[in-house]
mmCIF file of C-alpha atoms in Angstrom:
data_model
loop_
_atom_site.group_PDB
_atom_site.id
_atom_site.type_symbol
_atom_site.label_atom_id
_atom_site.label_comp_id
_atom_site.label_asym_id
_atom_site.label_seq_id
_atom_site.Cartn_x
_atom_site.Cartn_y
_atom_site.Cartn_z
ATOM 1 C CA MET A 135 -184.539 -132.331 1.013
ATOM 2 C CA SER A 136 -181.938 -130.316 2.750
ATOM 3 C CA HIS A 137 -179.241 -128.718 0.664
ATOM 4 C CA ALA A 138 -175.798 -127.502 1.647
ATOM 5 C CA PRO A 139 -175.794 -123.719 0.914
ATOM 6 C CA SER A 140 -172.945 -124.298 -1.718
ATOM 7 C CA VAL A 141 -175.155 -126.760 -3.754
ATOM 8 C CA VAL A 142 -177.486 -125.102 -6.240
ATOM 9 C CA PRO A 143 -180.754 -127.197 -6.401
ATOM 10 C CA VAL A 144 -181.573 -128.545 -9.849
ATOM 11 C CA LEU A 145 -184.845 -129.880 -11.235
ATOM 12 C CA THR A 146 -184.373 -132.031 -14.349
ATOM 13 C CA ILE A 147 -187.273 -132.490 -16.809
ATOM 14 C CA ASP A 148 -186.622 -135.102 -19.396
ATOM 15 C CA GLY A 149 -188.701 -136.748 -22.066
ATOM 16 C CA PRO A 150 -189.228 -137.479 -25.731
ATOM 17 C CA SER A 151 -189.966 -134.749 -28.368
ATOM 18 C CA GLY A 152 -193.305 -133.127 -27.969
ATOM 19 C CA SER A 153 -193.929 -134.267 -24.378
ATOM 20 C CA GLY A 154 -194.350 -130.536 -23.470
ATOM 21 C CA LYS A 155 -190.949 -130.308 -21.674
ATOM 22 C CA GLY A 156 -190.197 -126.813 -23.133
ATOM 23 C CA THR A 157 -193.385 -125.287 -22.150
ATOM 24 C CA ILE A 158 -193.576 -126.938 -18.648
ATOM 25 C CA SER A 159 -189.913 -126.163 -17.846
ATOM 26 C CA ALA A 160 -190.310 -122.463 -18.746
ATOM 27 C CA LEU A 161 -193.450 -122.132 -16.659
ATOM 28 C CA VAL A 162 -192.011 -124.086 -13.704
ATOM 29 C CA ALA A 163 -188.759 -122.070 -13.863
ATOM 30 C CA GLU A 164 -190.827 -118.935 -13.819
ATOM 31 C CA ARG A 165 -192.977 -119.996 -10.839
ATOM 32 C CA LEU A 166 -189.875 -121.092 -8.923
ATOM 33 C CA GLY A 167 -187.783 -118.042 -9.831
ATOM 34 C CA TRP A 168 -184.998 -120.362 -11.137
ATOM 35 C CA ARG A 169 -182.803 -120.258 -14.351
ATOM 36 C CA LEU A 170 -183.765 -122.445 -17.270
ATOM 37 C CA LEU A 171 -181.689 -124.572 -19.416
ATOM 38 C CA ASP A 172 -183.294 -125.660 -22.690
ATOM 39 C CA SER A 173 -180.518 -128.373 -23.544
ATOM 40 C CA GLY A 174 -182.341 -129.338 -26.861
ATOM 41 C CA ALA A 175 -182.015 -125.603 -28.042
ATOM 42 C CA LEU A 176 -178.231 -126.168 -27.657
ATOM 43 C CA TYR A 177 -178.115 -129.085 -30.059
ATOM 44 C CA ARG A 178 -180.392 -127.227 -32.419
ATOM 45 C CA ALA A 179 -178.219 -124.214 -32.348
ATOM 46 C CA VAL A 180 -175.145 -126.192 -33.171
ATOM 47 C CA GLY A 181 -176.978 -127.788 -36.016
ATOM 48 C CA TYR A 182 -178.124 -124.473 -37.168
ATOM 49 C CA ALA A 183 -174.741 -122.877 -37.042
ATOM 50 C CA ALA A 184 -173.405 -125.821 -38.871
ATOM 51 C CA GLY A 185 -175.980 -125.379 -41.535
ATOM 52 C CA MET A 186 -175.149 -121.667 -41.806
ATOM 53 C CA ALA A 187 -171.510 -122.479 -42.220
ATOM 54 C CA GLY A 188 -172.319 -125.185 -44.919
ATOM 55 C CA LEU A 189 -170.788 -127.992 -42.992
ATOM 56 C CA ASP A 190 -171.634 -131.638 -43.484
ATOM 57 C CA LEU A 191 -173.838 -132.831 -40.516
ATOM 58 C CA SER A 192 -172.355 -136.297 -40.779
ATOM 59 C CA ASP A 193 -168.686 -135.072 -40.361
ATOM 60 C CA VAL A 194 -167.947 -135.894 -36.690
ATOM 61 C CA GLU A 195 -164.842 -133.754 -36.596
ATOM 62 C CA ALA A 196 -166.486 -130.629 -38.165
ATOM 63 C CA MET A 197 -169.545 -130.970 -35.881
ATOM 64 C CA THR A 198 -167.246 -131.207 -32.736
ATOM 65 C CA ARG A 199 -165.366 -128.016 -33.779
ATOM 66 C CA CYS A 200 -168.680 -126.366 -34.407
ATOM 67 C CA ALA A 201 -169.995 -127.307 -30.975
ATOM 68 C CA HIS A 202 -166.955 -126.002 -29.321
ATOM 69 C CA GLY A 203 -166.961 -122.763 -31.307
ATOM 70 C CA THR A 204 -170.726 -121.777 -31.465
ATOM 71 C CA LYS A 205 -171.679 -119.058 -29.121
ATOM 72 C CA ILE A 206 -175.104 -119.548 -27.609
ATOM 73 C CA GLN A 207 -176.905 -117.105 -25.422
ATOM 74 C CA PHE A 208 -180.498 -117.396 -23.965
ATOM 75 C CA ARG A 209 -182.295 -114.059 -23.534
ATOM 76 C CA PRO A 210 -185.410 -114.021 -21.359
ATOM 77 C CA ALA A 211 -188.301 -112.659 -23.325
ATOM 78 C CA THR A 212 -189.377 -109.128 -22.453
ATOM 79 C CA ASP A 213 -193.009 -109.328 -23.349
ATOM 80 C CA GLY A 214 -193.798 -112.614 -21.674
ATOM 81 C CA GLY A 215 -193.157 -114.463 -24.990
ATOM 82 C CA GLU A 216 -190.752 -117.350 -25.456
ATOM 83 C CA THR A 217 -187.065 -117.231 -24.393
ATOM 84 C CA ARG A 218 -184.887 -115.879 -27.411
ATOM 85 C CA VAL A 219 -182.001 -117.977 -28.398
ATOM 86 C CA VAL A 220 -179.094 -116.088 -29.885
ATOM 87 C CA VAL A 221 -176.686 -118.180 -32.003
ATOM 88 C CA ASN A 222 -173.342 -116.458 -32.974
ATOM 89 C CA GLY A 223 -175.005 -113.140 -32.481
ATOM 90 C CA HIS A 224 -178.176 -113.961 -34.611
ATOM 91 C CA ASP A 225 -181.687 -114.392 -33.051
ATOM 92 C CA ALA A 226 -182.304 -117.866 -34.370
ATOM 93 C CA THR A 227 -185.335 -118.642 -32.149
ATOM 94 C CA ASP A 228 -187.768 -119.149 -34.956
ATOM 95 C CA GLU A 229 -185.358 -121.211 -37.192
ATOM 96 C CA LEU A 230 -184.553 -123.617 -34.296
ATOM 97 C CA ARG A 231 -188.176 -124.385 -33.949
ATOM 98 C CA THR A 232 -188.384 -126.143 -37.455
ATOM 99 C CA GLU A 233 -188.266 -129.888 -38.093
ATOM 100 C CA THR A 234 -185.131 -129.367 -39.979
ATOM 101 C CA ALA A 235 -183.398 -128.046 -37.023
ATOM 102 C CA GLY A 236 -184.860 -130.945 -34.935
ATOM 103 C CA ALA A 237 -183.521 -133.506 -37.339
ATOM 104 C CA ALA A 238 -180.085 -131.804 -37.355
ATOM 105 C CA ALA A 239 -180.029 -131.855 -33.538
ATOM 106 C CA SER A 240 -181.098 -135.465 -33.417
ATOM 107 C CA ALA A 241 -178.330 -136.343 -35.906
ATOM 108 C CA ILE A 242 -175.533 -134.586 -34.034
ATOM 109 C CA ALA A 243 -176.751 -135.574 -30.507
ATOM 110 C CA SER A 244 -175.785 -139.174 -31.293
ATOM 111 C CA MET A 245 -172.037 -138.154 -31.627
ATOM 112 C CA PRO A 246 -170.171 -138.613 -28.191
ATOM 113 C CA SER A 247 -167.596 -135.909 -28.999
ATOM 114 C CA VAL A 248 -170.485 -133.308 -29.596
ATOM 115 C CA ARG A 249 -172.184 -134.153 -26.430
ATOM 116 C CA GLU A 250 -168.792 -133.952 -24.641
ATOM 117 C CA ALA A 251 -168.294 -130.553 -26.103
ATOM 118 C CA LEU A 252 -171.687 -129.375 -24.749
ATOM 119 C CA VAL A 253 -171.393 -130.760 -21.307
ATOM 120 C CA ALA A 254 -169.313 -128.017 -19.673
ATOM 121 C CA LEU A 255 -171.692 -125.421 -21.359
ATOM 122 C CA GLN A 256 -174.663 -126.996 -19.797
ATOM 123 C CA LEU A 257 -173.094 -127.440 -16.319
ATOM 124 C CA GLY A 258 -172.346 -123.697 -16.511
ATOM 125 C CA PHE A 259 -176.104 -122.917 -16.164
ATOM 126 C CA ARG A 260 -176.224 -124.196 -12.681
ATOM 127 C CA LYS A 261 -176.369 -121.070 -10.695
ATOM 128 C CA ALA A 262 -178.319 -119.692 -7.687
ATOM 129 C CA PRO A 263 -181.031 -119.688 -6.804
ATOM 130 C CA GLY A 264 -181.723 -122.954 -8.820
ATOM 131 C CA LEU A 265 -181.881 -124.444 -12.269
ATOM 132 C CA VAL A 266 -184.618 -126.086 -14.309
ATOM 133 C CA ALA A 267 -183.006 -128.216 -16.944
ATOM 134 C CA ASP A 268 -185.059 -129.502 -19.804
ATOM 135 C CA GLY A 269 -183.692 -132.283 -22.206
ATOM 136 C CA ARG A 270 -183.355 -135.912 -22.773
ATOM 137 C CA ASP A 271 -180.365 -136.908 -20.445
ATOM 138 C CA MET A 272 -180.392 -134.112 -17.926
ATOM 139 C CA GLY A 273 -181.329 -136.486 -14.979
ATOM 140 C CA THR A 274 -179.223 -139.422 -16.266
ATOM 141 C CA VAL A 275 -175.993 -137.762 -17.617
ATOM 142 C CA ILE A 276 -175.656 -134.166 -17.038
ATOM 143 C CA PHE A 277 -177.052 -133.623 -13.579
ATOM 144 C CA PRO A 278 -177.196 -137.215 -12.173
ATOM 145 C CA ASP A 279 -176.944 -135.613 -8.570
ATOM 146 C CA ALA A 280 -180.078 -133.387 -9.223
ATOM 147 C CA ALA A 281 -182.369 -133.280 -6.142
ATOM 148 C CA TYR A 282 -185.527 -133.189 -8.161
ATOM 149 C CA LYS A 283 -186.074 -135.318 -11.319
ATOM 150 C CA VAL A 284 -189.200 -135.531 -13.617
ATOM 151 C CA PHE A 285 -189.712 -137.584 -16.777
ATOM 152 C CA LEU A 286 -192.523 -136.335 -18.887
ATOM 153 C CA THR A 287 -194.136 -138.508 -21.488
ATOM 154 C CA ALA A 288 -197.240 -138.718 -23.629
ATOM 155 C CA SER A 289 -198.512 -140.937 -26.414
ATOM 156 C CA ALA A 290 -196.987 -140.359 -29.926
ATOM 157 C CA ALA A 291 -200.408 -139.596 -31.330
ATOM 158 C CA GLU A 292 -200.985 -136.881 -28.651
ATOM 159 C CA ARG A 293 -197.337 -135.509 -29.152
ATOM 160 C CA ALA A 294 -197.947 -135.369 -32.878
ATOM 161 C CA ARG A 295 -201.234 -133.502 -32.361
ATOM 162 C CA ARG A 296 -199.604 -130.865 -30.165
ATOM 163 C CA ARG A 297 -196.755 -130.415 -32.559
ATOM 164 C CA TYR A 298 -199.223 -130.057 -35.559
ATOM 165 C CA LYS A 299 -201.125 -127.351 -33.617
ATOM 166 C CA GLN A 300 -197.915 -125.489 -32.812
ATOM 167 C CA LEU A 301 -196.351 -125.572 -36.340
ATOM 168 C CA LYS A 302 -199.789 -124.818 -37.895
ATOM 169 C CA GLU A 303 -200.186 -121.748 -35.758
ATOM 170 C CA LYS A 304 -196.648 -120.606 -37.029
ATOM 171 C CA GLY A 305 -197.980 -121.027 -40.649
ATOM 172 C CA LEU A 306 -195.912 -124.027 -41.538
ATOM 173 C CA SER A 307 -197.507 -126.731 -43.826
ATOM 174 C CA VAL A 308 -197.238 -130.090 -42.084
ATOM 175 C CA THR A 309 -199.315 -133.238 -42.086
ATOM 176 C CA LEU A 310 -200.490 -134.988 -38.787
ATOM 177 C CA ALA A 311 -199.508 -138.513 -40.098
ATOM 178 C CA GLY A 312 -196.068 -137.136 -41.214
ATOM 179 C CA LEU A 313 -195.477 -135.758 -37.797
ATOM 180 C CA GLN A 314 -196.383 -138.847 -36.005
ATOM 181 C CA ARG A 315 -194.043 -140.947 -38.214
ATOM 182 C CA GLU A 316 -191.226 -138.538 -37.406
ATOM 183 C CA ILE A 317 -191.846 -138.660 -33.815
ATOM 184 C CA GLU A 318 -191.900 -142.377 -33.691
ATOM 185 C CA ALA A 319 -188.719 -142.700 -35.805
ATOM 186 C CA ARG A 320 -187.042 -140.101 -33.435
ATOM 187 C CA ASP A 321 -188.250 -141.855 -30.388
ATOM 188 C CA SER A 322 -186.713 -145.156 -31.448
ATOM 189 C CA ARG A 323 -183.518 -143.406 -32.480
ATOM 190 C CA ASP A 324 -183.271 -141.516 -29.262
ATOM 191 C CA ALA A 325 -183.996 -144.690 -27.206
ATOM 192 C CA SER A 326 -181.672 -147.028 -29.030
ATOM 193 C CA ARG A 327 -178.602 -144.759 -29.385
ATOM 194 C CA THR A 328 -175.546 -145.911 -27.523
ATOM 195 C CA VAL A 329 -174.654 -142.536 -26.080
ATOM 196 C CA ALA A 330 -177.107 -141.229 -23.358
ATOM 197 C CA PRO A 331 -180.161 -143.033 -24.599
ATOM 198 C CA LEU A 332 -183.543 -141.575 -23.870
ATOM 199 C CA LYS A 333 -184.723 -143.289 -20.626
ATOM 200 C CA PRO A 334 -186.008 -142.089 -17.303
ATOM 201 C CA ALA A 335 -183.365 -141.638 -14.433
ATOM 202 C CA GLU A 336 -184.220 -144.378 -11.812
ATOM 203 C CA ASP A 337 -184.935 -141.858 -9.290
ATOM 204 C CA ALA A 338 -187.177 -139.765 -11.540
ATOM 205 C CA VAL A 339 -191.010 -139.075 -11.015
ATOM 206 C CA LEU A 340 -192.855 -140.246 -14.193
ATOM 207 C CA VAL A 341 -195.677 -137.937 -15.379
ATOM 208 C CA ASP A 342 -197.772 -139.004 -18.419
ATOM 209 C CA THR A 343 -199.282 -135.810 -19.759
ATOM 210 C CA THR A 344 -201.571 -137.525 -22.228
ATOM 211 C CA GLY A 345 -204.913 -135.670 -21.857
ATOM 212 C CA MET A 346 -203.688 -133.397 -19.212
ATOM 213 C CA GLY A 347 -203.858 -129.613 -19.321
ATOM 214 C CA ILE A 348 -200.825 -127.424 -18.962
ATOM 215 C CA ASP A 349 -201.716 -126.116 -15.548
ATOM 216 C CA GLU A 350 -202.264 -129.673 -14.241
ATOM 217 C CA VAL A 351 -198.881 -130.758 -15.454
ATOM 218 C CA VAL A 352 -197.146 -127.702 -13.875
ATOM 219 C CA ALA A 353 -198.869 -128.384 -10.602
ATOM 220 C CA LYS A 354 -197.747 -131.975 -10.671
ATOM 221 C CA VAL A 355 -194.092 -130.934 -11.375
ATOM 222 C CA LEU A 356 -194.056 -128.138 -8.721
ATOM 223 C CA ALA A 357 -195.293 -130.771 -6.354
ATOM 224 C CA VAL A 358 -192.021 -132.637 -6.914
ATOM 225 C CA VAL A 359 -190.050 -129.649 -5.623
ATOM 226 C CA GLN A 360 -192.466 -128.259 -3.122
ATOM 227 C CA PRO A 361 -194.310 -131.173 -1.711
#
């Protein structure tokens, strides 16, 4: 695809919770030398900031104000580890990984005014040489004009297994059955919400990662950008 020099290319990687978007997006961005936007972390960050301020997560006005006022920065890891997410000056990377933060993110992500507040922030990540945007509505709502779109998916059982392994390694006590129930509940909530429901963009390339290794998935996604 040819680009006018003024248009910064965007690769959107959407998909449900636990489909491997975060890992794949970070690796693909690194390989391409592009910037990375982890949009889920933005919602988690607002939920986290709201929790720290003792706000009621169901109070739409308070959540909207919080979304407008929360300062969020992504700091590339220096040691090849994960990107650090700094919320209002505090490194909240580990807190944002918890299921509590995930549930808070999911709750506020269904509020149109919160999504609206975060749109401009997300669009601001589109800078040269290019952007890999990871989320649930990157290809449908935030960057509908993106030249490259991927929708990653995997079975709920596989996603629960991955999440279980991830959280166990962090020393958290979780059960596989509980995680699978949470993932299935979140899928149906995300797919059925009226604002930006979770669905592939019509022009997205679908990649089912069930049973696939990380390198294989990265190669498939890179092939979309560099055929």
